Short mmCIF file of N, CA, C and O in Angstrom, two decimals:
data_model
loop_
_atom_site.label_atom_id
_atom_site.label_comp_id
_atom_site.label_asym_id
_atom_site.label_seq_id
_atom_site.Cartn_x
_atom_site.Cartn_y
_atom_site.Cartn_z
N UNK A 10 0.85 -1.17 0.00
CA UNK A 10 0.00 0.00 0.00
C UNK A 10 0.89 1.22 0.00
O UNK A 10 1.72 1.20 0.91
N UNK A 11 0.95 2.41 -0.87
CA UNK A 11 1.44 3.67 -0.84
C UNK A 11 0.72 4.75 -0.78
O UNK A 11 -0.42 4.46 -0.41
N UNK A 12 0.86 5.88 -0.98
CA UNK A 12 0.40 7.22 -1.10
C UNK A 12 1.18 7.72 -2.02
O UNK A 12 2.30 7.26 -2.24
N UNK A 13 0.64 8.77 -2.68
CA UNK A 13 1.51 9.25 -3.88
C UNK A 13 0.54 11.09 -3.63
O UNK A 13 -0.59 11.12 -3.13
N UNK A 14 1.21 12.24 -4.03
CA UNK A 14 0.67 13.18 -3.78
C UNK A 14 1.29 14.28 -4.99
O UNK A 14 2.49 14.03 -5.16
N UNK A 15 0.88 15.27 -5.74
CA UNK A 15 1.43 16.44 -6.54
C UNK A 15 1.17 17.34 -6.29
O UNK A 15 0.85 17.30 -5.10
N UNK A 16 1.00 18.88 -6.88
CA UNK A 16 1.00 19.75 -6.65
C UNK A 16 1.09 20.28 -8.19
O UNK A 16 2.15 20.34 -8.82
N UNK A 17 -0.47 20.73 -8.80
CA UNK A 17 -0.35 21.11 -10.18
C UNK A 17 -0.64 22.50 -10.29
O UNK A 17 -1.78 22.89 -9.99
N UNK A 18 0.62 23.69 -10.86
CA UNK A 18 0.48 24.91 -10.70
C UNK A 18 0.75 25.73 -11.94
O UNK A 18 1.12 26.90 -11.99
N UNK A 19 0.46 24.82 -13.02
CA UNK A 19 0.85 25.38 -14.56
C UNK A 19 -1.12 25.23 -15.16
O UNK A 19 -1.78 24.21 -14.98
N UNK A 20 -1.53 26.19 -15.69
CA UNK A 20 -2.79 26.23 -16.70
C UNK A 20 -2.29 25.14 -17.36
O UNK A 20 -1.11 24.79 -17.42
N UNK A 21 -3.73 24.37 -18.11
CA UNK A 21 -3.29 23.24 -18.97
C UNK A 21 -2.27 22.59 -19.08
O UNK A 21 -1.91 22.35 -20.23
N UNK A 22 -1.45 22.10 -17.98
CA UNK A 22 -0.51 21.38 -18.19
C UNK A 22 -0.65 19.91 -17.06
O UNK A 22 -0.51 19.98 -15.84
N UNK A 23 -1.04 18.31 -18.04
CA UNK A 23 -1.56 17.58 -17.05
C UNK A 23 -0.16 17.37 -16.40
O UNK A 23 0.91 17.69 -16.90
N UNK A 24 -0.42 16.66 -14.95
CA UNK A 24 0.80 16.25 -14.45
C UNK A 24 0.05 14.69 -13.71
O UNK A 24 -1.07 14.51 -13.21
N UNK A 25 1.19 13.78 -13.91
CA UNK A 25 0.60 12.63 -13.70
C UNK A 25 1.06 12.29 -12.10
O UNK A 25 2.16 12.05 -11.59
N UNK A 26 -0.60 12.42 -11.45
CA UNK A 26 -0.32 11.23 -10.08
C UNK A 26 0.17 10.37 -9.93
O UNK A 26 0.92 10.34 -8.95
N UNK A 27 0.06 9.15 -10.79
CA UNK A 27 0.37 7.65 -10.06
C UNK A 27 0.52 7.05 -11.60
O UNK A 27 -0.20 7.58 -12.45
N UNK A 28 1.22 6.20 -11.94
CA UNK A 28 1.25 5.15 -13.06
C UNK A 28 1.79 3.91 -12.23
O UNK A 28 2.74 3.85 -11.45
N UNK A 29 0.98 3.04 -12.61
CA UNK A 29 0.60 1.52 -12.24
C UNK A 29 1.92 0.78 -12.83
O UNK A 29 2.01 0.63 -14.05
N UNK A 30 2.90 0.33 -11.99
CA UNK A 30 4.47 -0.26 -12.56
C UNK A 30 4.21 -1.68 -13.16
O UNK A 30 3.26 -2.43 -12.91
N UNK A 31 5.10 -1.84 -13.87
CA UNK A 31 4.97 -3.08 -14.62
C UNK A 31 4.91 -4.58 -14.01
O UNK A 31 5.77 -4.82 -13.16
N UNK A 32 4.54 -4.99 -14.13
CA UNK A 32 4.68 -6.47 -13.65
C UNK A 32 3.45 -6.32 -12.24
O UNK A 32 3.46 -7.03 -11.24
N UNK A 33 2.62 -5.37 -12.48
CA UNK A 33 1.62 -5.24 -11.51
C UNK A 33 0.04 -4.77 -11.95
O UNK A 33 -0.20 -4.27 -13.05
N UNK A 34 -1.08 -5.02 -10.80
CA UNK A 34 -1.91 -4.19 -10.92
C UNK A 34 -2.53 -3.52 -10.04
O UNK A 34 -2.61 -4.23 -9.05
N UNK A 35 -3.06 -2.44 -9.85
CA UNK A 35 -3.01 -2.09 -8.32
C UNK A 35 -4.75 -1.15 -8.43
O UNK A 35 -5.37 -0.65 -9.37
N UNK A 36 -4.95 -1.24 -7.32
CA UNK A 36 -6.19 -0.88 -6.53
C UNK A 36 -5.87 0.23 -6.24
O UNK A 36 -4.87 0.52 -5.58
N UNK A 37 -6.89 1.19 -6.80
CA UNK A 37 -6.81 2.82 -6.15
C UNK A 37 -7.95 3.22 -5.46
O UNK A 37 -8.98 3.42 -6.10
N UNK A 38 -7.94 3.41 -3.96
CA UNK A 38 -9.21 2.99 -3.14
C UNK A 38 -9.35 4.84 -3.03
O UNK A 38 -10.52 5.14 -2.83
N UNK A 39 -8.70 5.70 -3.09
CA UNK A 39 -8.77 6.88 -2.87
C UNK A 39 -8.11 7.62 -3.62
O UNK A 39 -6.90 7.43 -3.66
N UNK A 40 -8.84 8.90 -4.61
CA UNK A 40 -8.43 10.14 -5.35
C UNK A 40 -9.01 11.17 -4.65
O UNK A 40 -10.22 11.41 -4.54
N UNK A 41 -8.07 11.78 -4.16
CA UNK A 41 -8.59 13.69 -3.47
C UNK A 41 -7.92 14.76 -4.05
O UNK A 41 -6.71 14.86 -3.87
N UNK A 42 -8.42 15.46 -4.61
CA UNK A 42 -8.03 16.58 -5.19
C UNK A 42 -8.31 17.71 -4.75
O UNK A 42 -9.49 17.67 -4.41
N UNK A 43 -7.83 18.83 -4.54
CA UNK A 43 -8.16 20.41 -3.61
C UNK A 43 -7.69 21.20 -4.55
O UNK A 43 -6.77 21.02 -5.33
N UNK A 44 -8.68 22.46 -4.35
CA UNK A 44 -8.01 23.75 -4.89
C UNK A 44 -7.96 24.77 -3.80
O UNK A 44 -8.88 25.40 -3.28
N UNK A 45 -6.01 24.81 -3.46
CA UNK A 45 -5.33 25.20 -2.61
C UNK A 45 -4.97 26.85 -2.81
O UNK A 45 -4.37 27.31 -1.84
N UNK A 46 -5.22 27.74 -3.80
CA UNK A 46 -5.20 28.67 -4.99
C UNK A 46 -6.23 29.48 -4.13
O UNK A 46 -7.01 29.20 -3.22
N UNK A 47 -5.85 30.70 -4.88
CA UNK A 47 -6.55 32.36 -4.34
C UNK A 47 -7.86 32.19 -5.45
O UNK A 47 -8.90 32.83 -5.31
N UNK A 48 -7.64 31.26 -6.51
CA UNK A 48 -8.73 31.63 -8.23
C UNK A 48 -9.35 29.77 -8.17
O UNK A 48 -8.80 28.68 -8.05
N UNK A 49 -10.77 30.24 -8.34
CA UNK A 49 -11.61 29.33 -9.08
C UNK A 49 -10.60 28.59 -10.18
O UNK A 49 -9.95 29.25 -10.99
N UNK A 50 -10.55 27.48 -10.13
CA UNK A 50 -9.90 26.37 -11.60
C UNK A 50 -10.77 25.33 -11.68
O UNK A 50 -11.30 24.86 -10.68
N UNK A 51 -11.03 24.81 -13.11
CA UNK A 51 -11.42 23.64 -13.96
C UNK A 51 -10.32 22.93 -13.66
O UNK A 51 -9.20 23.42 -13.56
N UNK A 52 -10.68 21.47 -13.47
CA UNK A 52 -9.77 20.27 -12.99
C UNK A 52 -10.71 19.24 -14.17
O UNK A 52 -11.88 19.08 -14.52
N UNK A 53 -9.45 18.74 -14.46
CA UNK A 53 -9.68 17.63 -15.68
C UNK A 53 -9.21 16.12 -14.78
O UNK A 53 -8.56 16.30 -13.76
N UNK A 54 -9.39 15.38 -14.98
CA UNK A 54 -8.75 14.06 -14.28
C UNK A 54 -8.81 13.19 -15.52
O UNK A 54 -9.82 13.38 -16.20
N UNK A 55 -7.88 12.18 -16.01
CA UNK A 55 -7.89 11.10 -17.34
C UNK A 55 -7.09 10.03 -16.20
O UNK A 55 -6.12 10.09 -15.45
N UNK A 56 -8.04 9.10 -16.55
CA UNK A 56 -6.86 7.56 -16.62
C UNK A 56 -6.63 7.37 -18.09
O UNK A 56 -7.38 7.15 -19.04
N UNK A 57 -5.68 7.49 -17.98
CA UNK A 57 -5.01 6.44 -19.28
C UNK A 57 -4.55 5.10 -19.41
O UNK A 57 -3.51 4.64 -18.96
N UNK A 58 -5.62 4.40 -20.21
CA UNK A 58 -5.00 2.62 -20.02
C UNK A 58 -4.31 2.74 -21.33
O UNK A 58 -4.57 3.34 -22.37
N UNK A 59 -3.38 2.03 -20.95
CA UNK A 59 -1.95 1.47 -21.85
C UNK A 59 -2.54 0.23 -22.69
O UNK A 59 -1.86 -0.26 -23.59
N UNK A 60 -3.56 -0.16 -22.44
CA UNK A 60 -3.63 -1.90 -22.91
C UNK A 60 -4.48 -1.17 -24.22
O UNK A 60 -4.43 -2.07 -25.05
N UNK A 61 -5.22 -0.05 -24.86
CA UNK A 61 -5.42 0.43 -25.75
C UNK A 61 -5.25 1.60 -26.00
O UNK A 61 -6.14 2.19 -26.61
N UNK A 62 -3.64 2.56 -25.45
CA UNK A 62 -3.50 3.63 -25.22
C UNK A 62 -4.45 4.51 -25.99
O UNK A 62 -4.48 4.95 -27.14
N UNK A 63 -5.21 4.58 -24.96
CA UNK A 63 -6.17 6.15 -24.94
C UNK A 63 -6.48 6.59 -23.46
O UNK A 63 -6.36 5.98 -22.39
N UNK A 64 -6.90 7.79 -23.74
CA UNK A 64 -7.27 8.57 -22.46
C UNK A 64 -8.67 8.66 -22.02
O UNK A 64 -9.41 9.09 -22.90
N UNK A 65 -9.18 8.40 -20.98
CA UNK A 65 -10.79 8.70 -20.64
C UNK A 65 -10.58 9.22 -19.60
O UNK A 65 -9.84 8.95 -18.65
N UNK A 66 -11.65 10.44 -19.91
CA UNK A 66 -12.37 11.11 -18.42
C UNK A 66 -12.40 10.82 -17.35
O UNK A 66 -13.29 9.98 -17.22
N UNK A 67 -11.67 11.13 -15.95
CA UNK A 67 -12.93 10.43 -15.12
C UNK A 67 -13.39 11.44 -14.39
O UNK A 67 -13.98 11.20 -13.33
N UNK A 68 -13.13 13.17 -15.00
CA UNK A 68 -13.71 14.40 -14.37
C UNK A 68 -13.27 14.75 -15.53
O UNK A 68 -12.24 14.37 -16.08
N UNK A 69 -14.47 15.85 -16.11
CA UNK A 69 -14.23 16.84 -17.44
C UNK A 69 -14.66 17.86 -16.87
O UNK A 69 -15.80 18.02 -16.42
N UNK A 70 -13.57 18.74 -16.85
CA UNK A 70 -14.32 20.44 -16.42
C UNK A 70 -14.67 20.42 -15.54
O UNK A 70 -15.84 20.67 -15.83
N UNK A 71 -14.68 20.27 -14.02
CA UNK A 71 -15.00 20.37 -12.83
C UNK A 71 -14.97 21.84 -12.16
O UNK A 71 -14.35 21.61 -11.12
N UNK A 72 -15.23 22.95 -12.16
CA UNK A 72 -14.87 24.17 -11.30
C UNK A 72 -14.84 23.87 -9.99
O UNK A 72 -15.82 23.37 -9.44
N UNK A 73 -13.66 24.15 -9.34
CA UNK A 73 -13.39 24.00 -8.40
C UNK A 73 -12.71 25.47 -7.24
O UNK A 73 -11.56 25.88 -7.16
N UNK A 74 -13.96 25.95 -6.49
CA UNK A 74 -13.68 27.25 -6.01
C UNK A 74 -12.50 27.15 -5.11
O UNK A 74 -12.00 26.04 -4.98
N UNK A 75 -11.96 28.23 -4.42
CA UNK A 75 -11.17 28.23 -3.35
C UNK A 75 -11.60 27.14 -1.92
O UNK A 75 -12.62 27.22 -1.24
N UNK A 76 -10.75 26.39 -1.81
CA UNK A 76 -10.72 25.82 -0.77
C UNK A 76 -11.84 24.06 -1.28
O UNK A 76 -12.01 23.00 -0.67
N UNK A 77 -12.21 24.44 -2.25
CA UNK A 77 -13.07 23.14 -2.19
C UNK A 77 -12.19 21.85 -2.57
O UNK A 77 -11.04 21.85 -3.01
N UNK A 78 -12.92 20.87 -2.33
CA UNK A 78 -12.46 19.91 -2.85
C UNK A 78 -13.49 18.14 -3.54
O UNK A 78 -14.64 17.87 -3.23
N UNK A 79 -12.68 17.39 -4.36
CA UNK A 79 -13.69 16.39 -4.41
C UNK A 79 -12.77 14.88 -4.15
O UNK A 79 -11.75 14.67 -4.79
N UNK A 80 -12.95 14.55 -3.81
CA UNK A 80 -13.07 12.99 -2.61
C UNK A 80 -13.54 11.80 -3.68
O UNK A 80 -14.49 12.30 -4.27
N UNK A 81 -13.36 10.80 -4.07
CA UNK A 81 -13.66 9.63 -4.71
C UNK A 81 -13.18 8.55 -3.73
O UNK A 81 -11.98 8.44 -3.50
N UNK A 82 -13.96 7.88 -3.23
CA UNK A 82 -13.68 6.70 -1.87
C UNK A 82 -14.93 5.59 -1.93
O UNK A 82 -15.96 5.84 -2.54
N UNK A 83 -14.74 4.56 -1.33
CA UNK A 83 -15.80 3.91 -1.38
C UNK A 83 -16.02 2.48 -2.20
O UNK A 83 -16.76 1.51 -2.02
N UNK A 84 -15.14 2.79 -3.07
CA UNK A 84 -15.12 1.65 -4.16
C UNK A 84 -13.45 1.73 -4.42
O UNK A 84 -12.54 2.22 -3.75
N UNK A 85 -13.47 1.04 -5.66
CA UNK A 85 -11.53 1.43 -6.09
C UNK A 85 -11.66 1.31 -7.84
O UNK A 85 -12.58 0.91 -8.55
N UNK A 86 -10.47 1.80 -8.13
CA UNK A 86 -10.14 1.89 -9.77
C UNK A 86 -9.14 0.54 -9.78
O UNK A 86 -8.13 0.35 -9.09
N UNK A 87 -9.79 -0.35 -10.84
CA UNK A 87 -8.48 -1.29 -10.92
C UNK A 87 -7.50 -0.73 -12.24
O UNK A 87 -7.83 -0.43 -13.38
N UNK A 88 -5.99 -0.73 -11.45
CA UNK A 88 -5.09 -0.24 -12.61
C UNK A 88 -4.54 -1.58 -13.34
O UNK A 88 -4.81 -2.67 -12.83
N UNK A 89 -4.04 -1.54 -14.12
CA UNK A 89 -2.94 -2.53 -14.54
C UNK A 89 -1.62 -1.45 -14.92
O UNK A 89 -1.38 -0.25 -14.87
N UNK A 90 -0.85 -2.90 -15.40
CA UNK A 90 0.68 -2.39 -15.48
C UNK A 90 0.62 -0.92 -16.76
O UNK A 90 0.00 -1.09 -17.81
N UNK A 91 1.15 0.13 -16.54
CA UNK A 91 1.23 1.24 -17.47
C UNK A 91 0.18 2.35 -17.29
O UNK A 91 0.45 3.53 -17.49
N UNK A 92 -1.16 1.87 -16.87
CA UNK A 92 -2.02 2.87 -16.82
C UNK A 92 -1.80 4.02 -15.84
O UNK A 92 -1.39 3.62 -14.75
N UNK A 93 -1.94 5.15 -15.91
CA UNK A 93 -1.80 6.05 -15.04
C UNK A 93 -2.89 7.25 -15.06
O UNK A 93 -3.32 7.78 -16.09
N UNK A 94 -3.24 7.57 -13.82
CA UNK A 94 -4.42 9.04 -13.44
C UNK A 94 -3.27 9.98 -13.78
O UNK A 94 -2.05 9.88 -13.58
N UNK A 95 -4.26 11.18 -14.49
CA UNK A 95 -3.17 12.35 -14.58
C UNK A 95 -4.54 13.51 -13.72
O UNK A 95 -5.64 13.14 -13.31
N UNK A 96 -4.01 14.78 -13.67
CA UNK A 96 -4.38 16.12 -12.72
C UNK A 96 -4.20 17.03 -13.76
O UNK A 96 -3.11 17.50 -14.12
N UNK A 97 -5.52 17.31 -14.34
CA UNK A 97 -4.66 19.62 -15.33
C UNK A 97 -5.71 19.74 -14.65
O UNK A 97 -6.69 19.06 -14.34
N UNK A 98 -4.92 21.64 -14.34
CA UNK A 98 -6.14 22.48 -13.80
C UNK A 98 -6.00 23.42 -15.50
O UNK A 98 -5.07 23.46 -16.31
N UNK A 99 -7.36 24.07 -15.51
CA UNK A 99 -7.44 24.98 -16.30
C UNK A 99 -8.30 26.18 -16.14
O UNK A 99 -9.07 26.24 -15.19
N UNK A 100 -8.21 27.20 -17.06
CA UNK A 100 -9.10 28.53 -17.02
C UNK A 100 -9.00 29.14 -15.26
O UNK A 100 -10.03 29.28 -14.59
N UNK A 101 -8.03 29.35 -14.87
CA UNK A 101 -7.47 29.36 -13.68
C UNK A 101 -9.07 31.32 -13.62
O UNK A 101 -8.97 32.31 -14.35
N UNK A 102 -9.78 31.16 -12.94
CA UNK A 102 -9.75 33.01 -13.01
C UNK A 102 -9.18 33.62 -11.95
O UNK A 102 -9.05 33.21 -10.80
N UNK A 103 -8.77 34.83 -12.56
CA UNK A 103 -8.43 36.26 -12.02
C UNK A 103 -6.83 36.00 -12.80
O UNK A 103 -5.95 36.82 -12.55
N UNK A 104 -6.63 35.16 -13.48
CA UNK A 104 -5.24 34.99 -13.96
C UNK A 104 -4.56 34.18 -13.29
O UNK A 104 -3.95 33.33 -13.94
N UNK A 105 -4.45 34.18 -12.05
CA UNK A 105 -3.58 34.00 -10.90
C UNK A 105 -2.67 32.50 -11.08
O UNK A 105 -2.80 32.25 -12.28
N UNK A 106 -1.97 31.60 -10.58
CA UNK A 106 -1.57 30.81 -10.38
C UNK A 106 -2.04 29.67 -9.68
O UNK A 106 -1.92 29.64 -8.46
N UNK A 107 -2.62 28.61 -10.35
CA UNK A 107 -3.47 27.13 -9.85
C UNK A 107 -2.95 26.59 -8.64
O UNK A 107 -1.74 26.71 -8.84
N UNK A 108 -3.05 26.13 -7.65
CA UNK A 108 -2.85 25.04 -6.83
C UNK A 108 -3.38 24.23 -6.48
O UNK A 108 -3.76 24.09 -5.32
N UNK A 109 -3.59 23.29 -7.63
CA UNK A 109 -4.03 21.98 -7.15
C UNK A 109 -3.07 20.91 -6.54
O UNK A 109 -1.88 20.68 -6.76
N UNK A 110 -3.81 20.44 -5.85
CA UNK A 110 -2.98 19.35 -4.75
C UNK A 110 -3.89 18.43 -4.93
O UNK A 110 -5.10 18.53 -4.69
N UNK A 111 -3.00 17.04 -5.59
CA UNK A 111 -3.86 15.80 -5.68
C UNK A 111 -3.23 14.73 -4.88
O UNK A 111 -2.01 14.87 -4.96
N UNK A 112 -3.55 13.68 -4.12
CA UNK A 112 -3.26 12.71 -3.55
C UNK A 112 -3.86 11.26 -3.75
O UNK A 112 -5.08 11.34 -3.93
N UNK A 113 -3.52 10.29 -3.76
CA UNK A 113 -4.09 9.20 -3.93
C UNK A 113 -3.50 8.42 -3.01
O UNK A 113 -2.66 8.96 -2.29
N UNK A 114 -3.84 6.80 -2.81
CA UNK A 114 -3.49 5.86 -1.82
C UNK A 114 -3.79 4.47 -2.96
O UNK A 114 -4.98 4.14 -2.97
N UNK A 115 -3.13 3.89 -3.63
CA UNK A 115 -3.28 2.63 -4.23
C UNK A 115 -2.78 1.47 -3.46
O UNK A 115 -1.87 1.79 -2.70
N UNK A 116 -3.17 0.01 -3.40
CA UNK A 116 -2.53 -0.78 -3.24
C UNK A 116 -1.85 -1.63 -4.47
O UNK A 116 -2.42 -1.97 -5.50
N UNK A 117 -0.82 -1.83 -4.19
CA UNK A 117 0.05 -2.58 -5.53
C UNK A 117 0.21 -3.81 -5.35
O UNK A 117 0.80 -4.17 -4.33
N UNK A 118 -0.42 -5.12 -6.60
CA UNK A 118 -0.03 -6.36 -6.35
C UNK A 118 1.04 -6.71 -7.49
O UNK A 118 1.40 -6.06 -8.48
N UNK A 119 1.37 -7.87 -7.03
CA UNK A 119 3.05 -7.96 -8.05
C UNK A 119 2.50 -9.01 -9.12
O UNK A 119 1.59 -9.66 -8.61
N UNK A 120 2.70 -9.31 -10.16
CA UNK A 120 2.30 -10.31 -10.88
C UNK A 120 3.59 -10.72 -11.57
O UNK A 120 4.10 -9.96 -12.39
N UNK A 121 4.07 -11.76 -11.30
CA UNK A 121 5.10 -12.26 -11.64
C UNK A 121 5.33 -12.43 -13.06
O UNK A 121 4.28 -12.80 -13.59
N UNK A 122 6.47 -12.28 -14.05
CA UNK A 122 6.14 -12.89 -15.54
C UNK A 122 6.34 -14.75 -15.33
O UNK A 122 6.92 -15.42 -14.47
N UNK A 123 5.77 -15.03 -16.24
CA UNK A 123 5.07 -16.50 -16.47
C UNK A 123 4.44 -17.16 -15.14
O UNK A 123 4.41 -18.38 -15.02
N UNK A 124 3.96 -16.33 -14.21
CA UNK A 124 3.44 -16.98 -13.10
C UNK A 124 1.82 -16.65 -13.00
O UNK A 124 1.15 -17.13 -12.09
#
């Protein structure tokens, strides 16, 4: 079990939380994301699976005021080896500079090759 945490402070620029290491697949029982920032930001969230590299949603456009935040718990995301959650904030207003702070908690299982 780990924690993994960022800090995304560039407009449109994703930055990736967590990618799922090879020879594994891992359980993501918790995504929290905050906007730590003086300005309202849009938060995008994508997993990207590797097994047909493309990207899907799993938040499009979210506004996210000062101080709020959104919580995903309760259930889990199963990853496999390569896939990874990414974090962009965007349309930051007043101009200002984003602070999003994302954290997660996955558990990682090992899958051996030929086992």
């Amino acid at each position: 079990t780990k924690s993994e945490i960022i800090a995304c402070t560039t407009d449109d620029q994703a930055e990736t939380l967590y990618t799922c290491p090879a020879n594994s697949k891992a359980h993501m029982n918790l995504l929290f994301i905050t906007n730590a920032s003086a300005n309202d930001s849009d938060i995008e969230v994508k997993w990207y699976r590797a097994a047909d590299t493309t990207s899907y949603f799993i938040l499009g456009s979210k506004n996210l005021g000062t101080g709020e935040f959104i919580k995903f718990d309760g259930s889990f995301i199963v990853l496999e080896a390569g896939d990874s959650i990414t974090i962009e904030p965007s349309n930051t207003s007043g101009g200002g500079t984003p602070i999003i702070d994302a954290f997660c908690t996955v558990e990682e299982f090992f899958n051996p090759v030929g086992g």
